[in-house]
mmCIF file of C-alpha atoms in Angstrom:
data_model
loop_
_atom_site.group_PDB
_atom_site.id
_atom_site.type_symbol
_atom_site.label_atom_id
_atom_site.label_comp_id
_atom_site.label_asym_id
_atom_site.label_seq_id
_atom_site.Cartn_x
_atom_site.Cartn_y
_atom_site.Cartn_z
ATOM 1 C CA UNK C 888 25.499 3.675 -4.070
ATOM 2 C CA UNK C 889 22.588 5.160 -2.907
ATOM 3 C CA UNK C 890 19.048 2.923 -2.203
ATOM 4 C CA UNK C 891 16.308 3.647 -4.486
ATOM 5 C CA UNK C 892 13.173 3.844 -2.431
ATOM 6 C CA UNK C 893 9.686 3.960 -3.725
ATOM 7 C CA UNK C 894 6.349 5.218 -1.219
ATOM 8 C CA UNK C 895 3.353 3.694 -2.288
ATOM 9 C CA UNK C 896 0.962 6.253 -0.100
ATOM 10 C CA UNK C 897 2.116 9.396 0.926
ATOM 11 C CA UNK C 898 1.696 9.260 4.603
ATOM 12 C CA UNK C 899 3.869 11.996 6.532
ATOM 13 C CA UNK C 900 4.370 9.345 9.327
ATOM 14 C CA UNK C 901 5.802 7.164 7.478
ATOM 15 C CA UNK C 902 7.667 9.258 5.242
ATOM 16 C CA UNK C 903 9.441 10.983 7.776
ATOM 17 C CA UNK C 904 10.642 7.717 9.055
ATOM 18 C CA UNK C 905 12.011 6.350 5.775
ATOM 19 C CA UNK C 906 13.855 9.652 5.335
ATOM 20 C CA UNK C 907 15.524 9.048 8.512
ATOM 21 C CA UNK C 908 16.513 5.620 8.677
ATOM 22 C CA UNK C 909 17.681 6.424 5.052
ATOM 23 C CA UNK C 910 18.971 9.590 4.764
ATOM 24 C CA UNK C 911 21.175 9.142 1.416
ATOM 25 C CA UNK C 912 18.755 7.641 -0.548
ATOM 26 C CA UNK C 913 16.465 8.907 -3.524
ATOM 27 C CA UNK C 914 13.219 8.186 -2.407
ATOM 28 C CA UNK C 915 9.934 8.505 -4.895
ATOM 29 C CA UNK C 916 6.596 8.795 -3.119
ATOM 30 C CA UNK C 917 3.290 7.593 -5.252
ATOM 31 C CA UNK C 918 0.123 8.735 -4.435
ATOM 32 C CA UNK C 919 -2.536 6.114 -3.976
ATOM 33 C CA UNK C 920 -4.907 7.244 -5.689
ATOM 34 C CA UNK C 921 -2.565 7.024 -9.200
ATOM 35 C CA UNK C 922 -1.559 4.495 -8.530
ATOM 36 C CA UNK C 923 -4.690 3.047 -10.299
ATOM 37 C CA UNK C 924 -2.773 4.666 -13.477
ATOM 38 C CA UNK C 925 0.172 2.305 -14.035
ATOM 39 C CA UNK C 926 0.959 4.778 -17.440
ATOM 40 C CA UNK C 927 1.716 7.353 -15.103
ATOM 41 C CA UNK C 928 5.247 5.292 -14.111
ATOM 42 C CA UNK C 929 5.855 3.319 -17.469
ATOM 43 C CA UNK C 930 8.722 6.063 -18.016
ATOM 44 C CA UNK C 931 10.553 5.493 -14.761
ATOM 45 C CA UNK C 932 14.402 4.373 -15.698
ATOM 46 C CA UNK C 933 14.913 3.203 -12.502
ATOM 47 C CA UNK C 934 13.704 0.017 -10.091
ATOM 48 C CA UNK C 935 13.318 0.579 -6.575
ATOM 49 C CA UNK C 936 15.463 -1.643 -4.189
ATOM 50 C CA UNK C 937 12.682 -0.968 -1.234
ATOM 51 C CA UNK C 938 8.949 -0.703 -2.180
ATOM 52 C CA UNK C 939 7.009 0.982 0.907
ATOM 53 C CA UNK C 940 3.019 0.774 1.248
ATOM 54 C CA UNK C 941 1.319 2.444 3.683
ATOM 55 C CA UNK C 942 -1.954 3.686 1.776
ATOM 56 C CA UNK C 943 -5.447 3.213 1.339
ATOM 57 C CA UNK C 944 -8.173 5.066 -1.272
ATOM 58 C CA UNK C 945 -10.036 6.949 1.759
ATOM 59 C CA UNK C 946 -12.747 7.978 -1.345
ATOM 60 C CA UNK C 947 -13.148 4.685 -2.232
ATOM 61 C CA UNK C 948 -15.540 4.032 1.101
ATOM 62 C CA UNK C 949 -18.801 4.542 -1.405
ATOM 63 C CA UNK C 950 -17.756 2.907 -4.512
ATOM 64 C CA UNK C 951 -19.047 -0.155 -5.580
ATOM 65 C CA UNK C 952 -17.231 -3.731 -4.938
ATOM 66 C CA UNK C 953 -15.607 -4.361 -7.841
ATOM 67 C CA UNK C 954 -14.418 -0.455 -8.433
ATOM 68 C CA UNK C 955 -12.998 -0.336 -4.787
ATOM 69 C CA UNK C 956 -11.587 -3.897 -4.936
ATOM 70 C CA UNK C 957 -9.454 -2.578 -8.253
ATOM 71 C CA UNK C 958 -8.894 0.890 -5.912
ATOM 72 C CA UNK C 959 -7.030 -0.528 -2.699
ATOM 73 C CA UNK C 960 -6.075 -4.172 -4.008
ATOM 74 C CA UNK C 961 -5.716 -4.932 -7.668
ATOM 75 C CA UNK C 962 -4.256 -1.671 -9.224
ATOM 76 C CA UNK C 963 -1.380 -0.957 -5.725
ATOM 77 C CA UNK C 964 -0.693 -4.861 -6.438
ATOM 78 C CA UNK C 965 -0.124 -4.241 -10.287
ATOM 79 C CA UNK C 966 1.883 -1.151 -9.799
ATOM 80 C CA UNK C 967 4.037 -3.312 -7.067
ATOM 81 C CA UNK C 968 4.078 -6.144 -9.937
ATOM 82 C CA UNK C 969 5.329 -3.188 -12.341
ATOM 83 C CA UNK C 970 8.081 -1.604 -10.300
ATOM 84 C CA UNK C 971 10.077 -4.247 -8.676
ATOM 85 C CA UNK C 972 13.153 -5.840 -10.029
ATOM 86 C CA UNK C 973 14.442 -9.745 -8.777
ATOM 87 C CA UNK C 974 16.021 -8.787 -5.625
ATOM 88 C CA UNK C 975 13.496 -5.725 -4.294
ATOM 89 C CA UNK C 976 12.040 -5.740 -0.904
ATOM 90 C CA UNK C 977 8.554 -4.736 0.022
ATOM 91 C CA UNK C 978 7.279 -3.628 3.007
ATOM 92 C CA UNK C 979 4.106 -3.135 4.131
ATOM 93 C CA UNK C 980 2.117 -1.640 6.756
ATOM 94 C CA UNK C 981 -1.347 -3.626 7.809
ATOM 95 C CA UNK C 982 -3.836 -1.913 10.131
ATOM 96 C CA UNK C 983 -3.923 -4.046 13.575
ATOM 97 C CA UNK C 984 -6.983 -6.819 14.226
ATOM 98 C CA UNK C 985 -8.641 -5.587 16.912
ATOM 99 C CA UNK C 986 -11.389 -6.588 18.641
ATOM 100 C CA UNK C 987 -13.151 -4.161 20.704
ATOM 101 C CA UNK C 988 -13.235 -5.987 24.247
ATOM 102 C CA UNK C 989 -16.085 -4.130 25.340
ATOM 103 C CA UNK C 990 -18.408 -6.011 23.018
ATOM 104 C CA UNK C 991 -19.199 -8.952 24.610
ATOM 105 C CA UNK C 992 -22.298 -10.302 23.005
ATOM 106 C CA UNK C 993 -20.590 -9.848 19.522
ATOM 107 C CA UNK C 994 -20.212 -13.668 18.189
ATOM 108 C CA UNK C 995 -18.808 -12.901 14.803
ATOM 109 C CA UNK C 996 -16.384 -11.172 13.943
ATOM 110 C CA UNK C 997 -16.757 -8.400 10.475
ATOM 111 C CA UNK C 998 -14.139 -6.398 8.936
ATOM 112 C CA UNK C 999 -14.955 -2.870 8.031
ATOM 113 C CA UNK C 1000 -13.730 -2.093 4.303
ATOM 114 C CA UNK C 1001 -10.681 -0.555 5.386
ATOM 115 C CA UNK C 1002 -10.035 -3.610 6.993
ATOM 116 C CA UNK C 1003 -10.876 -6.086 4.702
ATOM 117 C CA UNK C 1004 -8.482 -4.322 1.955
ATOM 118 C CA UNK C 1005 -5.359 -3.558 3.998
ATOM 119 C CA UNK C 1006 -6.072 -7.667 4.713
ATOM 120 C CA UNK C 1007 -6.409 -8.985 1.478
ATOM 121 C CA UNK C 1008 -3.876 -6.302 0.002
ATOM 122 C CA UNK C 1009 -1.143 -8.441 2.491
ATOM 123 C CA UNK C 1010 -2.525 -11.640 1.667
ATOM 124 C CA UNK C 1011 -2.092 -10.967 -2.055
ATOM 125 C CA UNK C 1012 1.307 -9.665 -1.659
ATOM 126 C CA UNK C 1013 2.730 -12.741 0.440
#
């Protein structure tokens, strides 16, 4: 039986990789940016048994906080919410923390936006 595999960001990287560690699988690859349209998938007869993420609204940088909140977090966690079934897995790729170590004085520490969503996108899906 083949694996039903949904993308949640269409990443070449990562899709290459998930075609070749499953190469007999039917794979479905959502765009980030619709994903803010759950309608779009409401037809969709079948349930994934992996969920991939790897994406981030890259025009979202000027909206305001609530609208790019919904962008990267609410709607990709909704659409998750939508299209697993009991026993799906999800996977997801964070960005790494790092700090750069040539910064010395720096006493706080501030996530950029990109950050902060990848971050609290995790968060909300553990």
């Amino acid at each position: 039986m083949k694996k039903q595999i949904f993308i949640i960001g269409n990443s070449p990287k990562f899709i290459k990789i998930l075609k070749e560690l499953f190469p007999n699988s039917d794979i479905g690859i959502f765009n980030w940016r619709n994903s803010l349209n759950i309608n779009l998938y409401k037809k969709l007869s079948k349930r994934p048994d992996i969920i991939f993420i790897c994406g981030y609204n890259y025009e979202s940088q000027l909206y305001n906080y609530s609208k790019y909140y919904h962008s990267n977090i609410t709607a990709p966690l909704k659409l998750v919410n939508f299209l697993k079934k009991k026993k799906t897995k999800i996977w997801y790729v964070n960005t790494s923390n790092k700090i750069k170590k040539n910064n010395l004085s720096m006493t706080k520490k501030t996530l950029s936006r990109y950050q902060f969503a990848k971050q609290e996108l995790a968060y909300k899906l553990y």
